[in-house]
Each structure stands twice: as C-alpha cells, then as structure tokens.
N, CA and C of each residue as an Amber inpcrd file, in Angstrom:
protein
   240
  10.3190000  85.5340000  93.7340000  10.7840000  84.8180000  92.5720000
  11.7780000  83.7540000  93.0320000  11.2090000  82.5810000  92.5450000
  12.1950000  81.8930000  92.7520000  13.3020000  81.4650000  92.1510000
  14.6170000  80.3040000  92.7750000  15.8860000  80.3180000  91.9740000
  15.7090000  79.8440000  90.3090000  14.6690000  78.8710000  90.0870000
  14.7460000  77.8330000  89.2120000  13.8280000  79.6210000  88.0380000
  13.1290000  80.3090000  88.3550000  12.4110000  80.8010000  87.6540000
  13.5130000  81.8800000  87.2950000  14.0020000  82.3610000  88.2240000
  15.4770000  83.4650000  87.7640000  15.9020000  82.5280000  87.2070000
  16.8000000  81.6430000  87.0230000  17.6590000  81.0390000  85.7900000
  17.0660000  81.1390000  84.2090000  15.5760000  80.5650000  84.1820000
  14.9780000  80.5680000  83.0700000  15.2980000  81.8560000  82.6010000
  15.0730000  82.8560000  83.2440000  14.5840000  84.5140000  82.4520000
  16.1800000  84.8170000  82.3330000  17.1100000  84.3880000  82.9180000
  18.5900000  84.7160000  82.6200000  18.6310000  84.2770000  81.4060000
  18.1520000  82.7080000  81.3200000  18.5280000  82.2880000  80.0210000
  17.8230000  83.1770000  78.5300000  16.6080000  83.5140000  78.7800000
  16.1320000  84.0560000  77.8530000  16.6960000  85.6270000  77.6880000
  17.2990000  86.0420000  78.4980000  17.9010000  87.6810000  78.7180000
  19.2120000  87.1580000  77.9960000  19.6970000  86.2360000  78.0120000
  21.2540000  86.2820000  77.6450000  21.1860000  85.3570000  76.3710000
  19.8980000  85.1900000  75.8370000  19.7260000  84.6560000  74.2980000
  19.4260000  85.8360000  73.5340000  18.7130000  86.6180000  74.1670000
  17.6690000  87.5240000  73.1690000  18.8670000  89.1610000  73.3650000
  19.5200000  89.3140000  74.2600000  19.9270000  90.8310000  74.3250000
  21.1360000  90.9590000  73.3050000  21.5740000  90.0450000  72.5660000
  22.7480000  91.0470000  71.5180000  21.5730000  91.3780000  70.3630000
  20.8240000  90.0730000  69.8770000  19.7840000  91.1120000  69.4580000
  18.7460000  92.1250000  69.7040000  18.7180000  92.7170000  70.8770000
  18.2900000  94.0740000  70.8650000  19.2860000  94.7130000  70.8140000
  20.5680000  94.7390000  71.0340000  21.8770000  95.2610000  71.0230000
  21.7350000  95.9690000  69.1450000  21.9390000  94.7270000  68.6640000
  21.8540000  95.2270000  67.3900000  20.6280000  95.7940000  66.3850000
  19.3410000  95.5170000  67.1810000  18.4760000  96.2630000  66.5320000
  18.5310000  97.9740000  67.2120000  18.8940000  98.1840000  68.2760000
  19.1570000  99.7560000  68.9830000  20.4480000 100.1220000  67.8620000
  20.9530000  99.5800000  67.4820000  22.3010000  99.8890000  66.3680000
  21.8090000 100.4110000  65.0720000  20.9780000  99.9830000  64.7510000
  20.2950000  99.6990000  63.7280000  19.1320000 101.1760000  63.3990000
  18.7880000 101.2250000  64.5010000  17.5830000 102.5360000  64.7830000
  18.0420000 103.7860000  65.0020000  19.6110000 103.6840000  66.0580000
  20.3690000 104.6610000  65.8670000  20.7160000 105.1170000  64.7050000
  21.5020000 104.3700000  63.9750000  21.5390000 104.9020000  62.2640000
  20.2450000 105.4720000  61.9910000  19.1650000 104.8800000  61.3840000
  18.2880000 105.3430000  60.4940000  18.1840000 106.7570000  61.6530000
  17.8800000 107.0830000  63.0140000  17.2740000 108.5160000  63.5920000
  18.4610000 109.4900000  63.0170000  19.9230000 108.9310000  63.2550000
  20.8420000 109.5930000  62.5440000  20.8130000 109.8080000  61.3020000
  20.7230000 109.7520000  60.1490000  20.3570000 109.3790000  58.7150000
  19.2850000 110.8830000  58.6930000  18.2030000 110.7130000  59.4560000
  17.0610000 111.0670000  59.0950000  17.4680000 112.8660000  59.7000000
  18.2400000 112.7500000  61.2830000  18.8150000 114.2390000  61.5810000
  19.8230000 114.8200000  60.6580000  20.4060000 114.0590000  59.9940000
  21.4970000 114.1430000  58.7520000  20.4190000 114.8390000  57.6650000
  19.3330000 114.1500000  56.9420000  18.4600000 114.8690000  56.0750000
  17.4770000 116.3180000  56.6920000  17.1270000 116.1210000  57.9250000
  16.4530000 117.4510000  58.6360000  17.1750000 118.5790000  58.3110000
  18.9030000 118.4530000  58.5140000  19.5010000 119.7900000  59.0980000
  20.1470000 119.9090000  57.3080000  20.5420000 118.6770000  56.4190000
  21.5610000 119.1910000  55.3590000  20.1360000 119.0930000  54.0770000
  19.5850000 118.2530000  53.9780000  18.5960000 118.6360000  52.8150000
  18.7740000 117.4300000  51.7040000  19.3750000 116.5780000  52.1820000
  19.9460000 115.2700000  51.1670000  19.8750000 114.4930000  52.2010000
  19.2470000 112.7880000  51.3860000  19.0560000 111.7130000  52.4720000
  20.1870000 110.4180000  52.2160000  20.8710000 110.4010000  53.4020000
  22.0010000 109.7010000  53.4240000  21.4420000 107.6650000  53.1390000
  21.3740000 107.1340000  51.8680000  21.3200000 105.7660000  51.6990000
  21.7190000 104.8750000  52.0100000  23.4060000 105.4490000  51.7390000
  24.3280000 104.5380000  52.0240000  24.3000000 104.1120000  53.8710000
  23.7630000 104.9850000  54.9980000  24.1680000 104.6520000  55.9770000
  22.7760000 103.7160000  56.1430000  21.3310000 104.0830000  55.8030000
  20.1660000 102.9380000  55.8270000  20.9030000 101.2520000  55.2200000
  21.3640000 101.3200000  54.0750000  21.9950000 100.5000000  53.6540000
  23.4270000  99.5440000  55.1660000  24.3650000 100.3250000  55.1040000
  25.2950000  99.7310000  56.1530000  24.7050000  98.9960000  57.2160000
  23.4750000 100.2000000  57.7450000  22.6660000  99.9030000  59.1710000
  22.8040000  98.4330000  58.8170000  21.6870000  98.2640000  57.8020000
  21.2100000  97.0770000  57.6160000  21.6760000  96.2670000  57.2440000
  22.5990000  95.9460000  56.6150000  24.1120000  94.4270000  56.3930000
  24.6820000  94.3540000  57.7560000  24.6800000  95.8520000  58.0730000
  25.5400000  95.1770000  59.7650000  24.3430000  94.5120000  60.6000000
  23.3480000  94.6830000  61.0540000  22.3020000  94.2190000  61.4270000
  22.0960000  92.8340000  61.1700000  22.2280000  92.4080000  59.9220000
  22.1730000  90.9620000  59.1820000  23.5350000  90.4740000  59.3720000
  24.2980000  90.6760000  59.2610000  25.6800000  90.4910000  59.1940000
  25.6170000  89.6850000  60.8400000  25.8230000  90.7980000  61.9140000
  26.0610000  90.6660000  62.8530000  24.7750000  89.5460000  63.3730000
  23.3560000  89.3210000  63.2470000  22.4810000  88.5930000  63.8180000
  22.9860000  86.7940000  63.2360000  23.2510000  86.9400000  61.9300000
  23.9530000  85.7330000  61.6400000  24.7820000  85.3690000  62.4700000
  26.1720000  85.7980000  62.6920000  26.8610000  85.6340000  63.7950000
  26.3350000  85.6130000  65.0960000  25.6380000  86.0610000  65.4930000
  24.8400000  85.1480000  66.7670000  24.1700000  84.1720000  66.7740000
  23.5920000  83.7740000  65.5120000  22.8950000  82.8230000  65.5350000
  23.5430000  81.5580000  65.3140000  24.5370000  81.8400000  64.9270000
  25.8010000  80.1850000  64.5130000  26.2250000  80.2260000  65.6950000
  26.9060000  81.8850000  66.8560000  27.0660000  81.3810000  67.7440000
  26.4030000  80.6610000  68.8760000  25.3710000  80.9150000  69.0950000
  24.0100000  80.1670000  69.7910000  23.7840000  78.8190000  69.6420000
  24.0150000  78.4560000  68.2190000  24.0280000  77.0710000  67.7320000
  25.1220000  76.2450000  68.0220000  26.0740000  76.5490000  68.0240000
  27.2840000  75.6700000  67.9740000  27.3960000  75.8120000  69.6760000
  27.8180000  76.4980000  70.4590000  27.6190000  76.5260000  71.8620000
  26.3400000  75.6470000  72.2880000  26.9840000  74.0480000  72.5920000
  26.0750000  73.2860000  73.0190000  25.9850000  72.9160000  75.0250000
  27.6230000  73.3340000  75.0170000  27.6130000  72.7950000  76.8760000
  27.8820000  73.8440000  77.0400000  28.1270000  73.5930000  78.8520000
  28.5180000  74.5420000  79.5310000  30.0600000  74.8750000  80.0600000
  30.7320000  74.9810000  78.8270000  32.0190000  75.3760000  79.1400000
  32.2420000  76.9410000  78.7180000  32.9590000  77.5060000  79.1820000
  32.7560000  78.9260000  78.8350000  34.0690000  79.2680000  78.0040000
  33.4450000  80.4470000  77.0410000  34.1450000  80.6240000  76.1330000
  35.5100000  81.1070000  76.0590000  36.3220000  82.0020000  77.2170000
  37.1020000  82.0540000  77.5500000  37.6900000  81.0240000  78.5020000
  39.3030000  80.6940000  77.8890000  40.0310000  79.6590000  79.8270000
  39.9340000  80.8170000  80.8170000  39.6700000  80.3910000  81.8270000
  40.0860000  81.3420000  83.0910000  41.4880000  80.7090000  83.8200000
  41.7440000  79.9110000  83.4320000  43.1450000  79.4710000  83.7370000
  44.6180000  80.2870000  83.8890000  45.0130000  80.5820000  84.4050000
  46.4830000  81.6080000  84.6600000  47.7690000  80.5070000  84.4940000
C-alpha cells in the first residue's frame, strides 16, 4: 500500500468513525432496553427514545463540525 492510498483511507476512517461511534451507542441502548425487558417484564421507551435524540443530536454536531473545518489547522494550539 502505498503513501498517497494510506492518506485517502485515513481520510475516510477519520470522516466516517464518530459515526460508527455513535451508531455502536445507539445499539448498545436498544440490546440494553431489550435485556432490561427479558429479565423485568416491562419495555423501557424512554431509553429507545434518548438512544435516538442522542444519535441525531450528536450526528448533527458532526456534521456542522465536518463542514465548517475547511483547512488544515488543528483544532487545538499546541503552543506552550
């Protein structure tokens, strides 16, 4: 593999992974939710519900941040 072809797949790994971040967030709840109804006998809504505003919530916020980040200056100074 070469250098120019590793950069590309960095770039696409470091666009696409907070959203798998937040869809694994997302799946965790509902398997939780669903071991919550297995063991007590009542199905928890409110946490399908949360999952999913935080899910939306949070993908919005990546997506303005993605957008507005046009160069290559990084988001923290490293300056001392």
């Amino acid at each position: 593999m070469n250098s120019r072809k590793r950069k590309e797949l960095a770039a696409i790994f470091t666009k696409w992974i907070p959203f798998f971040i937040y869809t694994c967030i997302f799946i965790g709840s509902v398997l939780g939710s669903f071991l919550y109804y297995l063991f007590q006998d009542e199905f928890p809504y409110e946490v399908i519900v949360g999952g999913f505003l935080a899910l939306i919530i949070l993908s919005i916020i990546e997506v303005i941040k993605q957008k507005r980040k046009k160069d290559n200056l990084p988001e923290a100074d490293e300056r001392m």
